[in-house]
Coordinates of N, CA and C in Angstrom, one line a residue:
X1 N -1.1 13.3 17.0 CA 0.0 13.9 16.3 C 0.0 13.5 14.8
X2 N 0.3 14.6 13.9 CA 0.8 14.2 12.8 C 2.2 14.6 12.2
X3 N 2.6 13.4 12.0 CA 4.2 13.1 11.8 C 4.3 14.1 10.2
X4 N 5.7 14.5 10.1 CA 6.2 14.9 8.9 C 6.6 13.7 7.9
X5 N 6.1 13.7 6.9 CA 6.6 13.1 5.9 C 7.8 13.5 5.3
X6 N 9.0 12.5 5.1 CA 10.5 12.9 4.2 C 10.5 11.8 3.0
X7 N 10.7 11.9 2.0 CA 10.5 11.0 1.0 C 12.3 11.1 0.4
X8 N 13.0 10.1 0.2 CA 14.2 10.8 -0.1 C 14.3 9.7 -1.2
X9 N 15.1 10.2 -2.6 CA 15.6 9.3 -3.8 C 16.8 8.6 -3.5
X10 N 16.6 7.5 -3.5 CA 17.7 6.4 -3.3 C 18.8 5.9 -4.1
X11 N 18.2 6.0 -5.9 CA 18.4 5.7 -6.7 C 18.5 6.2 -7.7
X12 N 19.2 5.9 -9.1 CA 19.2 7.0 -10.5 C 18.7 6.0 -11.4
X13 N 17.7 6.3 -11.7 CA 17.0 6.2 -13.2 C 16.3 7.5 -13.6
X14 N 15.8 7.2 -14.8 CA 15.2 8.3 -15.5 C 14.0 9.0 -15.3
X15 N 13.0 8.1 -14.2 CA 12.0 8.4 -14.2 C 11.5 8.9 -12.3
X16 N 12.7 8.4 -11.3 CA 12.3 8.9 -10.5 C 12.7 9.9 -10.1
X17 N 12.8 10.9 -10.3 CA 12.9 12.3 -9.7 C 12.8 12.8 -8.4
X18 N 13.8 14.2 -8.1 CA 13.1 14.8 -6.7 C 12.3 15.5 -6.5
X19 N 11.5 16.0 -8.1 CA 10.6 16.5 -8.2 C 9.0 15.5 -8.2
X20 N 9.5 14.3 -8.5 CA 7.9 13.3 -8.0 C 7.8 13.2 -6.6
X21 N 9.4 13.2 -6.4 CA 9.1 12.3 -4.6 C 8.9 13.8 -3.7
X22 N 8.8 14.8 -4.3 CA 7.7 16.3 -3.8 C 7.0 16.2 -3.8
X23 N 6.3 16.0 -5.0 CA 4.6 15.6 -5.5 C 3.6 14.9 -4.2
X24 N 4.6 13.8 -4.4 CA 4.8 12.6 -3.6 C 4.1 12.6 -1.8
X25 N 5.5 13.7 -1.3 CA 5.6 13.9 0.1 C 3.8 15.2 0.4
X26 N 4.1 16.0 -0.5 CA 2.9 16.9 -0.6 C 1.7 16.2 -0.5
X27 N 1.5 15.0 -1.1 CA 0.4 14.5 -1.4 C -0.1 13.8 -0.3
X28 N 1.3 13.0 0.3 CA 0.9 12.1 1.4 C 0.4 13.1 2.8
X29 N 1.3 14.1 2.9 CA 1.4 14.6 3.9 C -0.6 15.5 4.2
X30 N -1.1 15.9 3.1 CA -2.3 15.6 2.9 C -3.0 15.0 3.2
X31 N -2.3 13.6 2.9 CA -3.8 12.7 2.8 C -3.6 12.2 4.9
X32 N -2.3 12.7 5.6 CA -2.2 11.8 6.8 C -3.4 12.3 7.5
X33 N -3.4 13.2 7.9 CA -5.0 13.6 8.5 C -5.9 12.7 8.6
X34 N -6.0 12.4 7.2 CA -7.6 11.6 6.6 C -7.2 9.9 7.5
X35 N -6.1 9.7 6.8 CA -5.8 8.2 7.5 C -6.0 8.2 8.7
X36 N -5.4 9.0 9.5 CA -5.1 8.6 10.6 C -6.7 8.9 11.5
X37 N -7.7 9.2 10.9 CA -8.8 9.5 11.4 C -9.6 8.0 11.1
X38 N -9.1 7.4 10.3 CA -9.8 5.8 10.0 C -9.7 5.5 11.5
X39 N -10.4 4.5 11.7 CA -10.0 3.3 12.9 C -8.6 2.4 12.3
X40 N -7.7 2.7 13.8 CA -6.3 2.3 13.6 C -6.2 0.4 13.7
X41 N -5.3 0.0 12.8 CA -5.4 -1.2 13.0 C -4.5 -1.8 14.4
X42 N -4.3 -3.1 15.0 CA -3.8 -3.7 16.6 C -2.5 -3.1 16.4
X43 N -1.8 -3.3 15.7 CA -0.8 -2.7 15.6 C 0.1 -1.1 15.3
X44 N -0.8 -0.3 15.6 CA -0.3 1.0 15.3 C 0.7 1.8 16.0
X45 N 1.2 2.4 15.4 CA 2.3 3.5 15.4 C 2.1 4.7 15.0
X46 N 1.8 4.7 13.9 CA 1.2 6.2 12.4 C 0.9 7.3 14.0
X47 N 0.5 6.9 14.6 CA 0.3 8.2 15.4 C 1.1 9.1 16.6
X48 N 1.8 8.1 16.7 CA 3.0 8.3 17.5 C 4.6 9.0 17.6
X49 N 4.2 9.6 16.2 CA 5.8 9.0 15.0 C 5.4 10.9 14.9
X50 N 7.2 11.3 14.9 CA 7.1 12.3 14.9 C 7.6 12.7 13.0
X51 N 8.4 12.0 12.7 CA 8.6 11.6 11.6 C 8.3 10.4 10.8
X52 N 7.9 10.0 9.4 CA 8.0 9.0 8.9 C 9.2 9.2 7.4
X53 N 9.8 8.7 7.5 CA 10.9 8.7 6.3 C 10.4 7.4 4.9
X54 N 10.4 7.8 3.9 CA 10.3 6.8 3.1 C 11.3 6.8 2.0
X55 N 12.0 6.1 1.9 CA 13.2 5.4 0.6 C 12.6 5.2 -0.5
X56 N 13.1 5.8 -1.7 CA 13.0 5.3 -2.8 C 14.2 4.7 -3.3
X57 N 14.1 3.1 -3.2 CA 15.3 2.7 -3.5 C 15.3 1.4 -4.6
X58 N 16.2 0.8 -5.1 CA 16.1 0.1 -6.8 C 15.7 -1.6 -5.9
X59 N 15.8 -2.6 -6.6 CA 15.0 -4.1 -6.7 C 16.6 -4.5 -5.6
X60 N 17.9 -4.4 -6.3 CA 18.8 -5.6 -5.0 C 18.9 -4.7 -3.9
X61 N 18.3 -3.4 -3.5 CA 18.7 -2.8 -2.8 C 17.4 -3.3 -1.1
X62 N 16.1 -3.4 -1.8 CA 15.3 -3.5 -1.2 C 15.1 -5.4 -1.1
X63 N 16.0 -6.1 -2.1 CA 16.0 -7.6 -1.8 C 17.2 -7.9 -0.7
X64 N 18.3 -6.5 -0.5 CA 19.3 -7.1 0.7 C 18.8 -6.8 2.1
X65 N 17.5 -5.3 2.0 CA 16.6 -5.1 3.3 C 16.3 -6.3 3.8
X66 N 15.5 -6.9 2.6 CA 14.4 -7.7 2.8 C 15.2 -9.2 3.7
X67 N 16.5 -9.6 2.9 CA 16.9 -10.6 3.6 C 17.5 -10.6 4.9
X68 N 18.3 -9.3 5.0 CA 18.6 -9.2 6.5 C 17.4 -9.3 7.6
X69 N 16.6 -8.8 7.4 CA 15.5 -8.2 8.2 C 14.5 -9.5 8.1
X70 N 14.1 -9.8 7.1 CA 13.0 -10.7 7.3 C 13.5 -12.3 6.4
X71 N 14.6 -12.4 5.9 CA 15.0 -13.6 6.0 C 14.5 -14.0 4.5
X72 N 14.4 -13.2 3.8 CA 13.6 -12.8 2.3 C 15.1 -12.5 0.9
X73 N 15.6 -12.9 0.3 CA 16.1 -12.1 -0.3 C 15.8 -12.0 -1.9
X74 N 14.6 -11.9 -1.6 CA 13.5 -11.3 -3.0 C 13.3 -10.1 -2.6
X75 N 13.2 -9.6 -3.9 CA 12.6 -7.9 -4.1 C 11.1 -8.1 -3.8
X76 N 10.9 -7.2 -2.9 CA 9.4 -6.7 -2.7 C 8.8 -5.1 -3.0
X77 N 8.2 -5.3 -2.8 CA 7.2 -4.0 -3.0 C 7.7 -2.4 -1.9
X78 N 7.5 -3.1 -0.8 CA 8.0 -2.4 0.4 C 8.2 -2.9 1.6
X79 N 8.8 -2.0 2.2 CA 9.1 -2.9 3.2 C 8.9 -1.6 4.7
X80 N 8.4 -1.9 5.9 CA 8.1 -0.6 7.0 C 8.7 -1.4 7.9
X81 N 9.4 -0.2 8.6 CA 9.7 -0.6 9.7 C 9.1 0.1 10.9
X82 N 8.7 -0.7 12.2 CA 7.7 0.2 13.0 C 8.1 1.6 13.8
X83 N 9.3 2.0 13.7 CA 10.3 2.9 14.0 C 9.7 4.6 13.2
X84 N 9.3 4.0 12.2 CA 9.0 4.8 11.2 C 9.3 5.1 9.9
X85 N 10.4 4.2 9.5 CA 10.8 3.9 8.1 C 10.3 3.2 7.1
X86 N 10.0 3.2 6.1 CA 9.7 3.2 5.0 C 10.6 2.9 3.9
X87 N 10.4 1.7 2.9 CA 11.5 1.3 1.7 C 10.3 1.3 0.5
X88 N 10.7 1.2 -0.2 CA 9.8 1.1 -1.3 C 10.9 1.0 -3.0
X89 N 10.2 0.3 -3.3 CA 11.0 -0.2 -4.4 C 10.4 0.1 -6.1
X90 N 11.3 1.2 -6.6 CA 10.8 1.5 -7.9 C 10.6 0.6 -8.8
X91 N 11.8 -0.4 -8.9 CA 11.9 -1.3 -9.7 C 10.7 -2.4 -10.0
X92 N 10.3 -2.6 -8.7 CA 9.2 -3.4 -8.5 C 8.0 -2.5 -8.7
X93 N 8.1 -1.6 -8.6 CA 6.8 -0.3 -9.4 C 6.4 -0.3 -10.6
X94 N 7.9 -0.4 -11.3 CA 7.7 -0.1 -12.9 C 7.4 -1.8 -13.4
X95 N 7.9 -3.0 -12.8 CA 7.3 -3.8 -13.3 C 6.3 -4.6 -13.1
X96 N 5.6 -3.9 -12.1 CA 3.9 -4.3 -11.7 C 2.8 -3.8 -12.4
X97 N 3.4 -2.4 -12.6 CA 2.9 -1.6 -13.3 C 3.1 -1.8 -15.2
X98 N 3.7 -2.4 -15.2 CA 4.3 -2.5 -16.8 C 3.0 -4.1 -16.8
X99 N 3.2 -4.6 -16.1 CA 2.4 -5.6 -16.4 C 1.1 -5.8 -16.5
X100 N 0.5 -4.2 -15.4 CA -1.0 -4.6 -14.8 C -1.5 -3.6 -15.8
X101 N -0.7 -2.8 -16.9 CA -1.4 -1.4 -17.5 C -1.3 0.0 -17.1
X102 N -0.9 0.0 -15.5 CA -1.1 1.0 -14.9 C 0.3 1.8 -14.6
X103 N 0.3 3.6 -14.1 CA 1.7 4.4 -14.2 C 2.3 4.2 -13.5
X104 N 3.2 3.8 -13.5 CA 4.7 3.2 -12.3 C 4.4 4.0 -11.6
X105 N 4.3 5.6 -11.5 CA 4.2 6.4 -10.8 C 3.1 6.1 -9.5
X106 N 2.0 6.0 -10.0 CA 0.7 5.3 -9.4 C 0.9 4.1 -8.3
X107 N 1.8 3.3 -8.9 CA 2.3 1.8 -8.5 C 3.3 2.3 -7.3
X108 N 3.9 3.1 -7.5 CA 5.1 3.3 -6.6 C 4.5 4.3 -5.5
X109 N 3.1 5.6 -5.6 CA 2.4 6.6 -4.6 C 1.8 5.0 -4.1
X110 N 1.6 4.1 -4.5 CA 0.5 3.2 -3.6 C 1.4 2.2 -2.8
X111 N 2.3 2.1 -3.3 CA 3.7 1.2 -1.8 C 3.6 2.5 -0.5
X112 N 4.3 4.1 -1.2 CA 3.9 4.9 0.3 C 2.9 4.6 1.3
X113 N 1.3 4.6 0.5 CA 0.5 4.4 0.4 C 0.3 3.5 1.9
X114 N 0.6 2.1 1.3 CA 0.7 0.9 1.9 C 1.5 0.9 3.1
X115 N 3.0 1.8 3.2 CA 3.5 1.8 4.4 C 3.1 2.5 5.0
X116 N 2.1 3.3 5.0 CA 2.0 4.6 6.1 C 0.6 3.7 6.3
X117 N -0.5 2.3 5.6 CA -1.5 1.8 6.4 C -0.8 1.1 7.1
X118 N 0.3 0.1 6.8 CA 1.0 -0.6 7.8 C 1.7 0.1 9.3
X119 N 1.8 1.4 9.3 CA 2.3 2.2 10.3 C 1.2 2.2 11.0
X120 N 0.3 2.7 10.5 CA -1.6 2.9 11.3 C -2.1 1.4 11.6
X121 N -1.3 0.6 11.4 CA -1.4 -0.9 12.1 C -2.2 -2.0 11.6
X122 N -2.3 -1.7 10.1 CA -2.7 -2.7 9.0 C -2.0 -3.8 9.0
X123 N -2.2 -4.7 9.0 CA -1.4 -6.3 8.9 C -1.3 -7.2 7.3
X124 N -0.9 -7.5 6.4 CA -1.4 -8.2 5.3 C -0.6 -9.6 5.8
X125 N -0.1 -10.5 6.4 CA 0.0 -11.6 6.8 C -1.2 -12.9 6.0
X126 N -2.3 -12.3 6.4 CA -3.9 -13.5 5.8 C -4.6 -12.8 4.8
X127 N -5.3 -13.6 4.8 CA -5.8 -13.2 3.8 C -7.2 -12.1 3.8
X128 N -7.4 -12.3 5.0 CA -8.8 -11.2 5.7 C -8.0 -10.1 6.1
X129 N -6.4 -10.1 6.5 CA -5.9 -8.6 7.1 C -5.4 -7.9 6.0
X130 N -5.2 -8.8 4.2 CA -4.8 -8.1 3.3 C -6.1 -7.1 2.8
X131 N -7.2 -7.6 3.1 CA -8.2 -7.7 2.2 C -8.4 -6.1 2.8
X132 N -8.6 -6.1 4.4 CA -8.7 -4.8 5.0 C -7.7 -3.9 5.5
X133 N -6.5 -4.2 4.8 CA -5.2 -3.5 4.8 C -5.9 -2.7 3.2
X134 N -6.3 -3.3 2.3 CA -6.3 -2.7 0.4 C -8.0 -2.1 0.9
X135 N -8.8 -2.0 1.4 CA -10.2 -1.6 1.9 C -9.3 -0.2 2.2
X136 N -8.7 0.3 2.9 CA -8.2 1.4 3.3 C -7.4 2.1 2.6
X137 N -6.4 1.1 2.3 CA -5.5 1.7 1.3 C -5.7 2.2 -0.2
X138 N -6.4 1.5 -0.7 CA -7.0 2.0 -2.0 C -7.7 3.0 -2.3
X139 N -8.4 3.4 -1.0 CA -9.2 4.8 -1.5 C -8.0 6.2 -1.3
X140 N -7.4 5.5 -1.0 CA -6.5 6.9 -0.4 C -5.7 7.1 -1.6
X141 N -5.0 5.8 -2.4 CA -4.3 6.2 -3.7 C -5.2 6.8 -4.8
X142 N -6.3 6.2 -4.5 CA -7.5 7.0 -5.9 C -7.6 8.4 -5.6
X143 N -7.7 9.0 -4.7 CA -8.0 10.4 -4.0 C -6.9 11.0 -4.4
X144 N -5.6 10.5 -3.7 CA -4.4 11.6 -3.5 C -3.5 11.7 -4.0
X145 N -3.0 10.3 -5.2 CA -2.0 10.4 -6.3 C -2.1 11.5 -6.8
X146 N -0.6 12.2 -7.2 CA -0.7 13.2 -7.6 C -0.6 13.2 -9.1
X147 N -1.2 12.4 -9.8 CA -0.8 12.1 -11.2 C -1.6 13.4 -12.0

């Protein structure tokens, strides 16, 4: 099965739009096909899931996720839940991205990115399950960003 992608804006600033998080849903919804035809990691779901929802939501929004849920109340990147939700955090986009060179936009399609490998049962925990969580995930942002 392939699940529908919903990408919904969480937040108001100037740069994330409902017209990127279209781009966005268009692009992923594209690329699920391809993923889900990789070999799934121990933990998968991605194929199960009739829907996947992903949040675009700002830095304390995704550091109050982060503390309820995993006991974290730092801003992260993203955050998946095996249900089929999806968080992702702009804020932490634009300053990864402000830092490393690269388009917040880019920064923020590669958290989706990352939660829809974590749904197909990617682990980043060690340092060998990040290594082959970003082996997967990276070719898929080079390919299907819709920049």
């Amino acid at each position: 099965m392939i699940p529908q992608i919903e990408v919904y804006v969480n937040v108001e600033n100037e740069w994330v739009t409902e017209t990127l998080a279209e781009r966005f849903r268009d692009a992923l919804q594209l690329m699920l096909p391809d993923l889900l035809a990789t070999p799934q990691g121990p933990d998968h779901v991605l194929s199960t899931l009739d829907t996947v929802e992903i949040s675009i939501v700002d830095d304390p929004t995704i550091a109050e996720v982060h503390a309820e849920f995993l006991d974290d109340p730092t801003a992260t990147d993203a955050i998946t839940f095996p249900y089929g939700e999806v968080l992702v955090s702009c804020d932490t986009a634009a300053s990864y991205a402000a830092a490393h060179g690269i388009e917040r936009e880019e920064e923020l399609f590669r958290y989706m990115v990352h939660g829809l490998t974590h749904l197909h049962g990617y682990l980043d925990y060690e340092p060998a399950d990040r290594e082959a969580l970003f082996a997967v995930q990276e070719p898929f942002v080079k390919r299907f960003f819709p920049g």
